[in-house]
Short mmCIF file of C-alpha atoms in Angstrom, two decimals:
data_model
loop_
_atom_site.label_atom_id
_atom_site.label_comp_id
_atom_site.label_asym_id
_atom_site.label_seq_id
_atom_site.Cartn_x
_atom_site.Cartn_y
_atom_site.Cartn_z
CA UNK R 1 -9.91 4.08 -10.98
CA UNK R 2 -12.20 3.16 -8.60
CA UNK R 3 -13.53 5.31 -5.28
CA UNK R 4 -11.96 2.92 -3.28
CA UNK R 5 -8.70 2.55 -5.07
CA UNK R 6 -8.80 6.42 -4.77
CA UNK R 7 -9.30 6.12 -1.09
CA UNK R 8 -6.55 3.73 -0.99
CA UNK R 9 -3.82 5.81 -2.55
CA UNK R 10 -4.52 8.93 -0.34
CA UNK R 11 -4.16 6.79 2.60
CA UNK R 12 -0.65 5.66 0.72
CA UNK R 13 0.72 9.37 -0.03
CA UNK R 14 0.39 9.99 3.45
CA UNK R 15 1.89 6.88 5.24
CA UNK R 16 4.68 7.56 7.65
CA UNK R 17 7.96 6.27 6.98
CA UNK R 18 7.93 2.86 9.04
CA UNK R 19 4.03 2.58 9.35
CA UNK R 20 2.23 -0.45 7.23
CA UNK R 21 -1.05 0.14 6.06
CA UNK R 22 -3.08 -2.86 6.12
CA UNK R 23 -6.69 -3.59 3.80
CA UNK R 24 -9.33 -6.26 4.05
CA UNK R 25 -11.89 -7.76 1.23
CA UNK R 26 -9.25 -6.26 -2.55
CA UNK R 27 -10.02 -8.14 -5.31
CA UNK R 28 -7.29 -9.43 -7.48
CA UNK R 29 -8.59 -6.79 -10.13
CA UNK R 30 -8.14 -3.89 -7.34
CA UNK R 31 -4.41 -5.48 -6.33
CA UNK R 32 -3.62 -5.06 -9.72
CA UNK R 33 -4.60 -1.60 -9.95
CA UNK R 34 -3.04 -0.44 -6.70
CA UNK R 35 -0.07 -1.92 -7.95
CA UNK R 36 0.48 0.25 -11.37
CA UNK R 37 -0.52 3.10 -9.11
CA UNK R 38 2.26 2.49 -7.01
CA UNK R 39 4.32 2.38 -9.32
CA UNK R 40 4.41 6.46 -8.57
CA UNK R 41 5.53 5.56 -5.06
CA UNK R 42 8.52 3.91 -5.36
CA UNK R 43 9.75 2.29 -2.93
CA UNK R 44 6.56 0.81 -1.00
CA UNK R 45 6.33 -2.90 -0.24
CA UNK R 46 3.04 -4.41 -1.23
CA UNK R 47 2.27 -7.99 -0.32
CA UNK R 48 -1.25 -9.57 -1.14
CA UNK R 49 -2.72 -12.60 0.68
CA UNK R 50 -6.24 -13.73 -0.43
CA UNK R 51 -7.65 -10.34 -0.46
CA UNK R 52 -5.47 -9.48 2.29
CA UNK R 53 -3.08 -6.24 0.95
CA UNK R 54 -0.09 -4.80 3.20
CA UNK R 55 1.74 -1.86 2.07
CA UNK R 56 5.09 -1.02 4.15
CA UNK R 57 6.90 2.52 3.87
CA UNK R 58 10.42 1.62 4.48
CA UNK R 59 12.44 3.67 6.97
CA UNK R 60 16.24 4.75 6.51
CA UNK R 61 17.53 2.50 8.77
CA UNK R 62 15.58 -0.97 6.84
CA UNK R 63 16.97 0.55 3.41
CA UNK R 64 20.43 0.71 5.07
CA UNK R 65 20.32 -2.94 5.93
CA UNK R 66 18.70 -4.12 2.55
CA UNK R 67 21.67 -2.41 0.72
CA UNK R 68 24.68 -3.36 2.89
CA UNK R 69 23.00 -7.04 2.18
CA UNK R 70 22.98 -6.74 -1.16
CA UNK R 71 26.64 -5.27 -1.44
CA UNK R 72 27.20 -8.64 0.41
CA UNK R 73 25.61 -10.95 -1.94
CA UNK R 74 27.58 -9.38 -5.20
CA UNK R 75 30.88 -9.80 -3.34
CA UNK R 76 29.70 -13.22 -2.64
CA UNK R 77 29.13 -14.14 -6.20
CA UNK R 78 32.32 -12.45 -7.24
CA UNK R 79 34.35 -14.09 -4.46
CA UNK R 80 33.17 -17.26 -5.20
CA UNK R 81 32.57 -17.11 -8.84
CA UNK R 82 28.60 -17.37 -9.02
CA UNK R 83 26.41 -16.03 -11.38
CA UNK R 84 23.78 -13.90 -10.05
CA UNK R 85 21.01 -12.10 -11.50
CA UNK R 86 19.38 -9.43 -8.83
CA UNK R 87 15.56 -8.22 -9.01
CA UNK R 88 15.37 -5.86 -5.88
CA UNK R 89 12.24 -5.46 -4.61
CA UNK R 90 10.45 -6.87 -8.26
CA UNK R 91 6.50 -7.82 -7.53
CA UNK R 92 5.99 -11.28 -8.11
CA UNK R 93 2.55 -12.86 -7.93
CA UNK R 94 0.24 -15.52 -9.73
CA UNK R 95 -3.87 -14.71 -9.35
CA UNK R 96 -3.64 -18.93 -9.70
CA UNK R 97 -2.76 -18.57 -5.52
CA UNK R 98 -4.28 -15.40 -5.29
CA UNK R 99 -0.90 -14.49 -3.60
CA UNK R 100 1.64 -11.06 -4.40
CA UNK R 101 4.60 -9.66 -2.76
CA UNK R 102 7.57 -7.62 -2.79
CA UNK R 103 10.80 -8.63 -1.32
CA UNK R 104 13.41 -6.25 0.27
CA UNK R 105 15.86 -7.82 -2.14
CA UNK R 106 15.67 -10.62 -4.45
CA UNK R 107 18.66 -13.06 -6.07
CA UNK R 108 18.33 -15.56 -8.59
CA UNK R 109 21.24 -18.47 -8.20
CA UNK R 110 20.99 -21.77 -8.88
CA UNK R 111 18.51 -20.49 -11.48
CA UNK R 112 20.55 -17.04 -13.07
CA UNK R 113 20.82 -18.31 -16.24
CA UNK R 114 17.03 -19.22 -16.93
CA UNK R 115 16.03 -15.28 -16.15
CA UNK R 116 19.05 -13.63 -17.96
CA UNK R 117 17.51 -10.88 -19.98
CA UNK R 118 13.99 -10.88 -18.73
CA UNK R 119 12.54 -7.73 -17.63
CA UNK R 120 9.51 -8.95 -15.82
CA UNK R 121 9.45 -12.42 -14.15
CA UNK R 122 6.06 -14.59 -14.77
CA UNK R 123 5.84 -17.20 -12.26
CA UNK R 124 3.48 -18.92 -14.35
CA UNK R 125 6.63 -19.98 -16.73
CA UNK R 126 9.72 -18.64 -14.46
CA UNK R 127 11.22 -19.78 -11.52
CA UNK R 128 10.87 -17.57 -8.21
CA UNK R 129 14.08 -16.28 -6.67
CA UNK R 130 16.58 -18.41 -4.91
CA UNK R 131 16.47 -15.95 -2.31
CA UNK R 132 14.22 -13.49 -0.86
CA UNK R 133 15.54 -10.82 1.68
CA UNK R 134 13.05 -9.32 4.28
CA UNK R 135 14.18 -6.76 7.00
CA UNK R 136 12.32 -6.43 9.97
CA UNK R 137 12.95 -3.29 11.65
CA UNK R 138 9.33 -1.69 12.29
CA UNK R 139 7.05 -4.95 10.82
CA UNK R 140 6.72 -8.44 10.80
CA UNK R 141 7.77 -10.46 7.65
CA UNK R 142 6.58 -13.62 8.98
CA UNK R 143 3.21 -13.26 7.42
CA UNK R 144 4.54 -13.02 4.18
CA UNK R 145 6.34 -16.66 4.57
CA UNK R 146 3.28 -18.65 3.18
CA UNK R 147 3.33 -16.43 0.52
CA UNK R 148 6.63 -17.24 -0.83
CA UNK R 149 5.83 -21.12 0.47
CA UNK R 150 3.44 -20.77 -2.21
CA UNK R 151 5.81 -19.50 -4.94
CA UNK R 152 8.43 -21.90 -4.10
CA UNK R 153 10.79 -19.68 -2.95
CA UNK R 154 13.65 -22.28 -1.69
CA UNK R 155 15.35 -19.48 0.95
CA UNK R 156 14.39 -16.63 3.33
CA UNK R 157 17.20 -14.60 5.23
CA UNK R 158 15.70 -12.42 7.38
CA UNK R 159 17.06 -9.47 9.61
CA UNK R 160 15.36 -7.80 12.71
CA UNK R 161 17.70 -5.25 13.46
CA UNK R 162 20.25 -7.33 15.69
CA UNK R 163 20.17 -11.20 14.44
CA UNK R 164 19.63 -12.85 11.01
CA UNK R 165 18.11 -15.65 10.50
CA UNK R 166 18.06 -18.10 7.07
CA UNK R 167 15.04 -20.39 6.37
CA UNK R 168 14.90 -23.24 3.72
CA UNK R 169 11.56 -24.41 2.20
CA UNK R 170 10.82 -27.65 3.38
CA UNK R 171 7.31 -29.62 3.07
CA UNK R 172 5.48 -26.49 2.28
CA UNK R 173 6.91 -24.34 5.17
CA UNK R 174 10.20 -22.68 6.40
CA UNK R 175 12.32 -24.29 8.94
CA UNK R 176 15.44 -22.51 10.16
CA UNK R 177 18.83 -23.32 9.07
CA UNK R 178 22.38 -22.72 10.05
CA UNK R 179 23.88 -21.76 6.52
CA UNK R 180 22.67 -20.73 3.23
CA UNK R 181 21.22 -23.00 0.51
CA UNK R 182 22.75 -20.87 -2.62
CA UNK R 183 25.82 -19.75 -0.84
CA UNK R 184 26.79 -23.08 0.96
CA UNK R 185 30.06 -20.63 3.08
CA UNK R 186 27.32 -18.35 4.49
CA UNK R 187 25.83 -18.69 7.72
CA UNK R 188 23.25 -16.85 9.63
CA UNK R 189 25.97 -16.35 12.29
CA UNK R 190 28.32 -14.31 9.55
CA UNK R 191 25.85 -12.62 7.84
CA UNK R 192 24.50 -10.96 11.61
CA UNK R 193 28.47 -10.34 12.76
CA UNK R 194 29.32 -8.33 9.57
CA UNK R 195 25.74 -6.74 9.34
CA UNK R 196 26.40 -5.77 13.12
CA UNK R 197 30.21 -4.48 12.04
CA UNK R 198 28.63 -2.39 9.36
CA UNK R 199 26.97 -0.36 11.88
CA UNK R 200 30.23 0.39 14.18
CA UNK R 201 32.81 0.26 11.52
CA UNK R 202 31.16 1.71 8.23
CA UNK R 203 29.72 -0.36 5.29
CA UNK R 204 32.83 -0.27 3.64
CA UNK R 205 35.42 -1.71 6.34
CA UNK R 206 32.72 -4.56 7.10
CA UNK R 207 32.93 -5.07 3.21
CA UNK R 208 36.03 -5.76 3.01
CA UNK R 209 36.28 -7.85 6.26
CA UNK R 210 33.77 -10.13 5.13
CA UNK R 211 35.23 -10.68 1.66
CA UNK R 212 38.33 -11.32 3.63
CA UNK R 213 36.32 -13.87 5.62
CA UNK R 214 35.15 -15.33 2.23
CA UNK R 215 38.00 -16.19 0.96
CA UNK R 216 39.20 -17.55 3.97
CA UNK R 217 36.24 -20.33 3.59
CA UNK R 218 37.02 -21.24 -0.01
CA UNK R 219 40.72 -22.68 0.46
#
């Protein structure tokens, strides 16, 4: 390990929950390592950008809203009948674009049978996730967008603590949309009205309202 990687990971044992620690001039080599040291952290969002590295420490209230979005997306695929494969926060990055990250959540759709049984994804020779999740409570995910623009990522929903917002990939960049790409019933407007239920009425009682809702789209 390095001095500076040392450096890095005292700064990381001591970051607040909700602050983002930002570094300038890491090598690919020194992303890498930071990485497997995280790996004692879990929990941190890392995100690298051209030598660029942000590391997030999530607070209660962004792992609240990750969670009651990904109880969401499973009754979604059950409602519906989808196969879905989840990743969670999984790192995925190619040194070809010099470009990492770490989602809130992750979903594979359209492409959940190509990554059944695969433990680590390689975006050299898998595709990226259908969907990325990013909560914005105490940072801004926005930077990360060229990221997965690079990746291919095809959808972004993103959440700021009152509204949710979906973006497609389209020419290289996200543009927002009205409904989902993988989940053609959902619509930014749902998923902020249950999301916004969940904190007045309980994660399970929005649960079950907005499989209610579901099926109320598929007859």
């Amino acid at each position: 390990m390095s001095t500076h990687t040392a450096d890095y990971l005292e700064a990381i044992e001591h970051l607040p929950e909700g602050a983002m620690l930002r570094l300038e001039h890491i090598t690919w080599n020194e992303y890498e390592q930071l990485l497997e040291e995280m790996a004692e952290h879990p929990g941190m969002r890392a995100s690298y950008d051209g030598g660029r590295v942000e590391i997030m420490s999530p607070t209660t209230e962004h792992e609240e809203y990750k969670d009651f979005i990904y109880s969401m997306v499973r009754d979604l695929s059950k409602e519906l009948k989808i196969k879905l494969e989840t990743r969670g926060s999984a790192t995925y990055k190619q040194k070809h674009f010099q470009k990492g990250a770490e989602p809130d959540c992750s979903f594979y759709v359209q492409n959940a049978r190509v990554i059944i049984g695969k433990r680590q994804i390689d975006l050299n020779v898998d595709p990226p996730p259908d969907v990325v999740v990013e909560i914005d409570i105490t940072s801004e995910s926005l930077g990360k967008f060229p990221i997965y623009a690079a990746f291919g990522v095809p959808e972004i929903w993103r959440y700021d603590g009152e509204h949710a917002q979906i973006y497609h990939l389209v020419n290289q960049s996200y543009v927002e949309a009205a409904r989902s790409l993988a989940f053609t019933c959902l619509t930014a407007k749902a998923l902020t009205d249950f999301i916004e239920q969940s904190k007045t009425e309980g994660q399970s009682a929005a649960l079950e309202a907005f499989s209610q809702w579901v099926r109320t789209q598929t007859r």
